[in-house]
Amino acid sequence: LAKTTQPISMDSYEGQEVNITCSHNNIATNDYITWYQQFPSQGPRFIIQGYKTKVTNEVASLFIPADRKSSTLSLPRVSLSDTAVYYCLVGSILTGGGNKLTFGTGTQLKVEL
Amino acid sequence: KAGVTQTPRYLIKTRGQQVTLSCSPISGHRSVSWYQQTPGQGLQFLFEYFSETQRNKGNFPGRFSGRQFSNSRSEMNVSTLELGDSALYLCASSLSGSSTDTQYFGPGTRLTVL
């Protein structure tokens, strides 16, 4: 199972772009990279998923280099409401099918005025 | 479309008791996974059910069990509760549970064991 490493915490100010990098050196060929956001006492919320290069949706962009050993979540123009824990996950395809999300420690993002 | 619902939201039990938590997945989703979240261990995978069968299991003792019904609703049971079982229990559903499926999490059940 691919293990992920992220910074424990990051601080930013409203309106800035935030980039959170995750390393996953042992990522397997079939693994996808997924990012979740979690607010206190709530379940994680899906942000974005990608396999290689760049993926963009209405809330974030995901940059994945060619070797796929790392990925960067980019949040444009953050606001106070983006203060949360962000998890980088590598999906594990299991023999019997299905998926088992392996969560790391996550990155606590704090956005200030 | 309604999201994943979990009941109850909060629960207080004493050591030695057992507890059953319920999860209703998003309509049409056939895979339901359960996770335990604690400050010390973070988010840990418990098990996954698909079409009423347990397909994958994490590294938890046999006191933790679950099942899935034909309508994809799932329950998890913890017997002989220990203080360390105090946690936020999260349920997530997805269409088929593959690695490319988005998993949608419910709000969780906060279990406190006294």
PDB file of C-alpha atoms in Angstrom:
ATOM      1  CA  LEU A   1       0.000   0.000   0.000  1.00  0.00           C
ATOM      2  CA  ALA A   2       1.363   3.394  -0.982  1.00  0.00           C
ATOM      3  CA  LYS A   3       2.133   5.591   2.012  1.00  0.00           C
ATOM      4  CA  THR A   4       1.707   9.326   1.765  1.00  0.00           C
ATOM      5  CA  THR A   5       3.628  12.119   3.445  1.00  0.00           C
ATOM      6  CA  GLN A   6       2.283  15.635   3.800  1.00  0.00           C
ATOM      7  CA  PRO A   7       3.215  18.704   5.840  1.00  0.00           C
ATOM      8  CA  ILE A   8       1.480  18.648   9.191  1.00  0.00           C
ATOM      9  CA  SER A   9       0.284  22.230   8.959  1.00  0.00           C
ATOM     10  CA  MET A  10       0.233  25.297   6.722  1.00  0.00           C
ATOM     11  CA  ASP A  11      -0.846  28.876   7.281  1.00  0.00           C
ATOM     12  CA  SER A  12      -2.171  31.291   4.688  1.00  0.00           C
ATOM     13  CA  TYR A  13      -4.164  34.471   4.273  1.00  0.00           C
ATOM     14  CA  GLU A  14      -7.408  35.077   2.507  1.00  0.00           C
ATOM     15  CA  GLY A  15      -7.054  35.581  -1.223  1.00  0.00           C
ATOM     16  CA  GLN A  16      -3.774  33.723  -1.528  1.00  0.00           C
ATOM     17  CA  GLU A  17      -3.121  30.576  -3.496  1.00  0.00           C
ATOM     18  CA  VAL A  18      -2.227  27.573  -1.381  1.00  0.00           C
ATOM     19  CA  ASN A  19      -0.232  24.606  -2.631  1.00  0.00           C
ATOM     20  CA  ILE A  20      -0.081  21.445  -0.551  1.00  0.00           C
ATOM     21  CA  THR A  21       2.385  18.829  -1.709  1.00  0.00           C
ATOM     22  CA  CYS A  22       2.117  15.144  -0.950  1.00  0.00           C
ATOM     23  CA  SER A  23       4.765  12.522  -1.565  1.00  0.00           C
ATOM     24  CA  HIS A  24       3.862   8.920  -2.401  1.00  0.00           C
ATOM     25  CA  ASN A  25       7.066   7.237  -3.478  1.00  0.00           C
ATOM     26  CA  ASN A  26       5.621   3.722  -3.630  1.00  0.00           C
ATOM     27  CA  ILE A  27       2.589   4.506  -5.748  1.00  0.00           C
ATOM     28  CA  ALA A  28       1.525   1.571  -7.928  1.00  0.00           C
ATOM     29  CA  THR A  29       0.790   1.747 -11.622  1.00  0.00           C
ATOM     30  CA  ASN A  30      -2.959   1.446 -11.172  1.00  0.00           C
ATOM     31  CA  ASP A  31      -3.282   3.806  -8.227  1.00  0.00           C
ATOM     32  CA  TYR A  32      -5.138   7.098  -8.445  1.00  0.00           C
ATOM     33  CA  ILE A  33      -4.420  10.096  -6.249  1.00  0.00           C
ATOM     34  CA  THR A  34      -7.314  11.631  -4.381  1.00  0.00           C
ATOM     35  CA  TRP A  35      -7.625  14.592  -2.066  1.00  0.00           C
ATOM     36  CA  TYR A  36     -10.220  15.033   0.640  1.00  0.00           C
ATOM     37  CA  GLN A  37     -11.108  17.946   2.896  1.00  0.00           C
ATOM     38  CA  GLN A  38     -12.360  17.497   6.432  1.00  0.00           C
ATOM     39  CA  PHE A  39     -13.896  19.979   8.838  1.00  0.00           C
ATOM     40  CA  PRO A  40     -14.052  19.198  12.577  1.00  0.00           C
ATOM     41  CA  SER A  41     -16.632  16.553  13.494  1.00  0.00           C
ATOM     42  CA  GLN A  42     -17.623  16.005   9.873  1.00  0.00           C
ATOM     43  CA  GLY A  43     -16.856  13.302   7.357  1.00  0.00           C
ATOM     44  CA  PRO A  44     -14.183  13.953   4.714  1.00  0.00           C
ATOM     45  CA  ARG A  45     -15.366  15.581   1.526  1.00  0.00           C
ATOM     46  CA  PHE A  46     -13.987  14.697  -1.910  1.00  0.00           C
ATOM     47  CA  ILE A  47     -12.067  17.526  -3.558  1.00  0.00           C
ATOM     48  CA  ILE A  48     -10.306  16.156  -6.616  1.00  0.00           C
ATOM     49  CA  GLN A  49      -8.817  13.020  -8.119  1.00  0.00           C
ATOM     50  CA  GLY A  50      -6.198  12.427 -10.791  1.00  0.00           C
ATOM     51  CA  TYR A  51      -3.851   9.901 -12.331  1.00  0.00           C
ATOM     52  CA  LYS A  52      -1.236  12.028 -14.103  1.00  0.00           C
ATOM     53  CA  THR A  53      -0.482  15.521 -15.374  1.00  0.00           C
ATOM     54  CA  LYS A  54      -3.038  18.121 -14.350  1.00  0.00           C
ATOM     55  CA  VAL A  55      -6.663  17.978 -13.313  1.00  0.00           C
ATOM     56  CA  THR A  56      -8.807  21.008 -12.587  1.00  0.00           C
ATOM     57  CA  ASN A  57     -12.311  21.387 -11.258  1.00  0.00           C
ATOM     58  CA  GLU A  58     -14.331  24.247  -9.861  1.00  0.00           C
ATOM     59  CA  VAL A  59     -12.579  24.272  -6.497  1.00  0.00           C
ATOM     60  CA  ALA A  60      -8.991  23.065  -7.007  1.00  0.00           C
ATOM     61  CA  SER A  61      -6.260  21.881  -9.316  1.00  0.00           C
ATOM     62  CA  LEU A  62      -4.139  18.783  -8.947  1.00  0.00           C
ATOM     63  CA  PHE A  63      -0.649  18.634 -10.418  1.00  0.00           C
ATOM     64  CA  ILE A  64       1.039  15.257 -10.840  1.00  0.00           C
ATOM     65  CA  PRO A  65       4.550  14.986 -12.318  1.00  0.00           C
ATOM     66  CA  ALA A  66       5.480  12.281 -14.782  1.00  0.00           C
ATOM     67  CA  ASP A  67       7.013   9.957 -12.173  1.00  0.00           C
ATOM     68  CA  ARG A  68       3.838  10.245 -10.028  1.00  0.00           C
ATOM     69  CA  LYS A  69       5.866  10.081  -6.831  1.00  0.00           C
ATOM     70  CA  SER A  70       4.289  13.294  -5.597  1.00  0.00           C
ATOM     71  CA  SER A  71       1.278  15.470  -6.197  1.00  0.00           C
ATOM     72  CA  THR A  72       0.313  19.047  -5.411  1.00  0.00           C
ATOM     73  CA  LEU A  73      -3.131  20.273  -4.504  1.00  0.00           C
ATOM     74  CA  SER A  74      -3.611  23.901  -5.465  1.00  0.00           C
ATOM     75  CA  LEU A  75      -6.372  25.978  -3.887  1.00  0.00           C
ATOM     76  CA  PRO A  76      -6.793  29.325  -5.609  1.00  0.00           C
ATOM     77  CA  ARG A  77      -7.730  32.386  -3.566  1.00  0.00           C
ATOM     78  CA  VAL A  78      -8.464  30.674  -0.269  1.00  0.00           C
ATOM     79  CA  SER A  79     -10.982  32.036   2.199  1.00  0.00           C
ATOM     80  CA  LEU A  80     -11.526  31.541   5.916  1.00  0.00           C
ATOM     81  CA  SER A  81     -13.929  28.702   5.134  1.00  0.00           C
ATOM     82  CA  ASP A  82     -11.079  26.712   3.588  1.00  0.00           C
ATOM     83  CA  THR A  83      -9.577  26.214   7.044  1.00  0.00           C
ATOM     84  CA  ALA A  84      -9.669  22.430   7.367  1.00  0.00           C
ATOM     85  CA  VAL A  85      -7.569  19.280   7.255  1.00  0.00           C
ATOM     86  CA  TYR A  86      -6.591  18.131   3.775  1.00  0.00           C
ATOM     87  CA  TYR A  87      -5.811  14.490   3.127  1.00  0.00           C
ATOM     88  CA  CYS A  88      -3.857  13.083   0.222  1.00  0.00           C
ATOM     89  CA  LEU A  89      -4.717   9.467  -0.513  1.00  0.00           C
ATOM     90  CA  VAL A  90      -3.586   6.850  -2.941  1.00  0.00           C
ATOM     91  CA  GLY A  91      -6.311   4.418  -3.829  1.00  0.00           C
ATOM     92  CA  SER A  92      -5.464   0.813  -3.142  1.00  0.00           C
ATOM     93  CA  ILE A  93      -6.854  -1.713  -5.537  1.00  0.00           C
ATOM     94  CA  LEU A  94      -7.424  -4.897  -3.607  1.00  0.00           C
ATOM     95  CA  THR A  95      -7.370  -8.448  -4.868  1.00  0.00           C
ATOM     96  CA  GLY A  96     -11.033  -9.004  -4.252  1.00  0.00           C
ATOM     97  CA  GLY A  97     -11.989  -5.742  -5.855  1.00  0.00           C
ATOM     98  CA  GLY A  98     -13.147  -2.691  -4.053  1.00  0.00           C
ATOM     99  CA  ASN A  99     -11.110   0.021  -2.477  1.00  0.00           C
ATOM    100  CA  LYS A 100      -9.555   0.787   0.856  1.00  0.00           C
ATOM    101  CA  LEU A 101      -8.708   4.386   1.499  1.00  0.00           C
ATOM    102  CA  THR A 102      -5.509   4.775   3.490  1.00  0.00           C
ATOM    103  CA  PHE A 103      -5.486   8.154   5.193  1.00  0.00           C
ATOM    104  CA  GLY A 104      -2.271   9.779   6.323  1.00  0.00           C
ATOM    105  CA  THR A 105      -2.039  12.409   9.017  1.00  0.00           C
ATOM    106  CA  GLY A 106      -3.295  15.142   6.708  1.00  0.00           C
ATOM    107  CA  THR A 107      -2.359  18.820   6.500  1.00  0.00           C
ATOM    108  CA  GLN A 108      -4.083  21.299   8.792  1.00  0.00           C
ATOM    109  CA  LEU A 109      -4.584  24.432   6.718  1.00  0.00           C
ATOM    110  CA  LYS A 110      -5.318  27.603   8.639  1.00  0.00           C
ATOM    111  CA  VAL A 111      -6.490  30.638   6.704  1.00  0.00           C
ATOM    112  CA  GLU A 112      -6.444  34.030   8.375  1.00  0.00           C
ATOM    113  CA  LEU A 113      -7.663  37.479   7.414  1.00  0.00           C
TER     114      LEU A 113
ATOM    115  CA  LYS B   1     -29.972  13.438  -4.192  1.00  0.00           C
ATOM    116  CA  ALA B   2     -29.743  12.788  -0.466  1.00  0.00           C
ATOM    117  CA  GLY B   3     -26.288  12.233   0.972  1.00  0.00           C
ATOM    118  CA  VAL B   4     -25.011   9.490   3.212  1.00  0.00           C
ATOM    119  CA  THR B   5     -26.866   9.396   6.496  1.00  0.00           C
ATOM    120  CA  GLN B   6     -25.698   7.874   9.736  1.00  0.00           C
ATOM    121  CA  THR B   7     -27.650   7.194  12.891  1.00  0.00           C
ATOM    122  CA  PRO B   8     -27.392   7.920  15.675  1.00  0.00           C
ATOM    123  CA  ARG B   9     -25.161  10.982  15.530  1.00  0.00           C
ATOM    124  CA  TYR B  10     -24.073  10.685  19.137  1.00  0.00           C
ATOM    125  CA  LEU B  11     -23.934   7.727  21.467  1.00  0.00           C
ATOM    126  CA  ILE B  12     -22.715   7.170  25.004  1.00  0.00           C
ATOM    127  CA  LYS B  13     -22.091   3.644  26.242  1.00  0.00           C
ATOM    128  CA  THR B  14     -20.249   1.995  29.102  1.00  0.00           C
ATOM    129  CA  ARG B  15     -17.456  -0.546  28.967  1.00  0.00           C
ATOM    130  CA  GLY B  16     -18.606  -4.053  28.189  1.00  0.00           C
ATOM    131  CA  GLN B  17     -21.745  -2.991  26.363  1.00  0.00           C
ATOM    132  CA  GLN B  18     -22.316  -3.433  22.675  1.00  0.00           C
ATOM    133  CA  VAL B  19     -23.414  -0.914  20.085  1.00  0.00           C
ATOM    134  CA  THR B  20     -24.911  -0.918  16.609  1.00  0.00           C
ATOM    135  CA  LEU B  21     -24.423   1.957  14.190  1.00  0.00           C
ATOM    136  CA  SER B  22     -26.391   2.440  11.002  1.00  0.00           C
ATOM    137  CA  CYS B  23     -25.494   3.881   7.629  1.00  0.00           C
ATOM    138  CA  SER B  24     -27.742   4.615   4.665  1.00  0.00           C
ATOM    139  CA  PRO B  25     -25.750   5.131   1.479  1.00  0.00           C
ATOM    140  CA  ILE B  26     -26.564   7.415  -1.403  1.00  0.00           C
ATOM    141  CA  SER B  27     -29.277   5.924  -3.579  1.00  0.00           C
ATOM    142  CA  GLY B  28     -27.764   3.644  -6.197  1.00  0.00           C
ATOM    143  CA  HIS B  29     -24.483   3.160  -4.347  1.00  0.00           C
ATOM    144  CA  ARG B  30     -23.653  -0.463  -3.678  1.00  0.00           C
ATOM    145  CA  SER B  31     -20.388  -0.152  -1.778  1.00  0.00           C
ATOM    146  CA  VAL B  32     -20.311   0.921   1.854  1.00  0.00           C
ATOM    147  CA  SER B  33     -17.117   1.347   3.836  1.00  0.00           C
ATOM    148  CA  TRP B  34     -16.614   2.054   7.505  1.00  0.00           C
ATOM    149  CA  TYR B  35     -13.807   4.044   9.110  1.00  0.00           C
ATOM    150  CA  GLN B  36     -12.805   4.844  12.651  1.00  0.00           C
ATOM    151  CA  GLN B  37     -11.316   8.236  13.436  1.00  0.00           C
ATOM    152  CA  THR B  38      -9.477   8.990  16.666  1.00  0.00           C
ATOM    153  CA  PRO B  39      -7.062  11.795  17.558  1.00  0.00           C
ATOM    154  CA  GLY B  40      -4.246   9.315  18.117  1.00  0.00           C
ATOM    155  CA  GLN B  41      -4.659   6.961  15.167  1.00  0.00           C
ATOM    156  CA  GLY B  42      -6.352   9.195  12.631  1.00  0.00           C
ATOM    157  CA  LEU B  43      -8.705   7.707  10.063  1.00  0.00           C
ATOM    158  CA  GLN B  44      -8.515   3.936   9.846  1.00  0.00           C
ATOM    159  CA  PHE B  45     -10.332   1.580   7.522  1.00  0.00           C
ATOM    160  CA  LEU B  46     -12.588  -0.961   9.226  1.00  0.00           C
ATOM    161  CA  PHE B  47     -14.285  -2.853   6.411  1.00  0.00           C
ATOM    162  CA  GLU B  48     -16.104  -2.560   3.125  1.00  0.00           C
ATOM    163  CA  TYR B  49     -19.328  -4.202   2.001  1.00  0.00           C
ATOM    164  CA  PHE B  50     -20.529  -4.693  -1.535  1.00  0.00           C
ATOM    165  CA  SER B  51     -23.715  -6.473  -2.524  1.00  0.00           C
ATOM    166  CA  GLU B  52     -24.271  -7.737   1.030  1.00  0.00           C
ATOM    167  CA  THR B  53     -20.788  -9.297   1.210  1.00  0.00           C
ATOM    168  CA  GLN B  54     -17.810  -8.120   3.194  1.00  0.00           C
ATOM    169  CA  ARG B  55     -15.230  -7.555   0.497  1.00  0.00           C
ATOM    170  CA  ASN B  56     -12.351  -6.021   2.439  1.00  0.00           C
ATOM    171  CA  LYS B  57     -11.357  -5.775   6.070  1.00  0.00           C
ATOM    172  CA  GLY B  58      -8.941  -3.645   8.018  1.00  0.00           C
ATOM    173  CA  ASN B  59      -6.838  -4.573  11.018  1.00  0.00           C
ATOM    174  CA  PHE B  60      -9.435  -4.464  13.758  1.00  0.00           C
ATOM    175  CA  PRO B  61     -10.325  -7.181  16.276  1.00  0.00           C
ATOM    176  CA  GLY B  62     -13.290  -9.456  15.794  1.00  0.00           C
ATOM    177  CA  ARG B  63     -15.347  -7.334  18.199  1.00  0.00           C
ATOM    178  CA  PHE B  64     -15.933  -5.086  15.212  1.00  0.00           C
ATOM    179  CA  SER B  65     -18.357  -6.548  12.717  1.00  0.00           C
ATOM    180  CA  GLY B  66     -20.777  -5.367  10.141  1.00  0.00           C
ATOM    181  CA  ARG B  67     -23.335  -6.337   7.598  1.00  0.00           C
ATOM    182  CA  GLN B  68     -25.079  -4.967   4.560  1.00  0.00           C
ATOM    183  CA  PHE B  69     -28.674  -5.416   3.601  1.00  0.00           C
ATOM    184  CA  SER B  70     -30.200  -5.917   0.181  1.00  0.00           C
ATOM    185  CA  ASN B  71     -31.026  -2.201  -0.063  1.00  0.00           C
ATOM    186  CA  SER B  72     -27.311  -1.446   0.540  1.00  0.00           C
ATOM    187  CA  ARG B  73     -27.915  -0.033   3.995  1.00  0.00           C
ATOM    188  CA  SER B  74     -25.212  -1.137   6.378  1.00  0.00           C
ATOM    189  CA  GLU B  75     -24.762  -1.620  10.077  1.00  0.00           C
ATOM    190  CA  MET B  76     -21.654  -2.028  12.127  1.00  0.00           C
ATOM    191  CA  ASN B  77     -21.562  -3.604  15.552  1.00  0.00           C
ATOM    192  CA  VAL B  78     -18.988  -3.316  18.280  1.00  0.00           C
ATOM    193  CA  SER B  79     -19.253  -5.800  21.115  1.00  0.00           C
ATOM    194  CA  THR B  80     -17.664  -5.692  24.556  1.00  0.00           C
ATOM    195  CA  LEU B  81     -16.867  -2.011  24.273  1.00  0.00           C
ATOM    196  CA  GLU B  82     -13.546  -0.727  25.526  1.00  0.00           C
ATOM    197  CA  LEU B  83     -12.570   2.827  26.427  1.00  0.00           C
ATOM    198  CA  GLY B  84     -10.353   2.932  23.354  1.00  0.00           C
ATOM    199  CA  ASP B  85     -13.352   2.420  21.103  1.00  0.00           C
ATOM    200  CA  SER B  86     -14.387   6.015  21.729  1.00  0.00           C
ATOM    201  CA  ALA B  87     -14.155   7.575  18.295  1.00  0.00           C
ATOM    202  CA  LEU B  88     -15.944   9.123  15.357  1.00  0.00           C
ATOM    203  CA  TYR B  89     -17.229   6.305  13.161  1.00  0.00           C
ATOM    204  CA  LEU B  90     -17.600   7.289   9.545  1.00  0.00           C
ATOM    205  CA  CYS B  91     -19.437   5.540   6.789  1.00  0.00           C
ATOM    206  CA  ALA B  92     -18.709   6.160   3.117  1.00  0.00           C
ATOM    207  CA  SER B  93     -20.569   4.990   0.055  1.00  0.00           C
ATOM    208  CA  SER B  94     -19.635   4.739  -3.587  1.00  0.00           C
ATOM    209  CA  LEU B  95     -21.102   3.262  -6.726  1.00  0.00           C
ATOM    210  CA  SER B  96     -18.911   0.175  -6.902  1.00  0.00           C
ATOM    211  CA  GLY B  97     -16.031   0.878  -4.542  1.00  0.00           C
ATOM    212  CA  SER B  98     -13.335   0.948  -7.205  1.00  0.00           C
ATOM    213  CA  SER B  99     -10.309   3.200  -6.797  1.00  0.00           C
ATOM    214  CA  THR B 100     -11.740   5.654  -9.309  1.00  0.00           C
ATOM    215  CA  ASP B 101     -15.086   5.890  -7.575  1.00  0.00           C
ATOM    216  CA  THR B 102     -15.597   8.915  -5.412  1.00  0.00           C
ATOM    217  CA  GLN B 103     -16.394   7.916  -1.865  1.00  0.00           C
ATOM    218  CA  TYR B 104     -18.979  10.079  -0.155  1.00  0.00           C
ATOM    219  CA  PHE B 105     -18.769  10.249   3.590  1.00  0.00           C
ATOM    220  CA  GLY B 106     -21.561  10.677   6.074  1.00  0.00           C
ATOM    221  CA  PRO B 107     -21.416  13.007   9.081  1.00  0.00           C
ATOM    222  CA  GLY B 108     -20.330  10.207  11.390  1.00  0.00           C
ATOM    223  CA  THR B 109     -21.468   8.781  14.696  1.00  0.00           C
ATOM    224  CA  ARG B 110     -19.615  10.051  17.733  1.00  0.00           C
ATOM    225  CA  LEU B 111     -19.283   7.130  20.180  1.00  0.00           C
ATOM    226  CA  THR B 112     -18.166   7.783  23.721  1.00  0.00           C
ATOM    227  CA  VAL B 113     -17.360   4.823  25.950  1.00  0.00           C
ATOM    228  CA  LEU B 114     -17.325   5.513  29.678  1.00  0.00           C
TER     229      LEU B 114
END
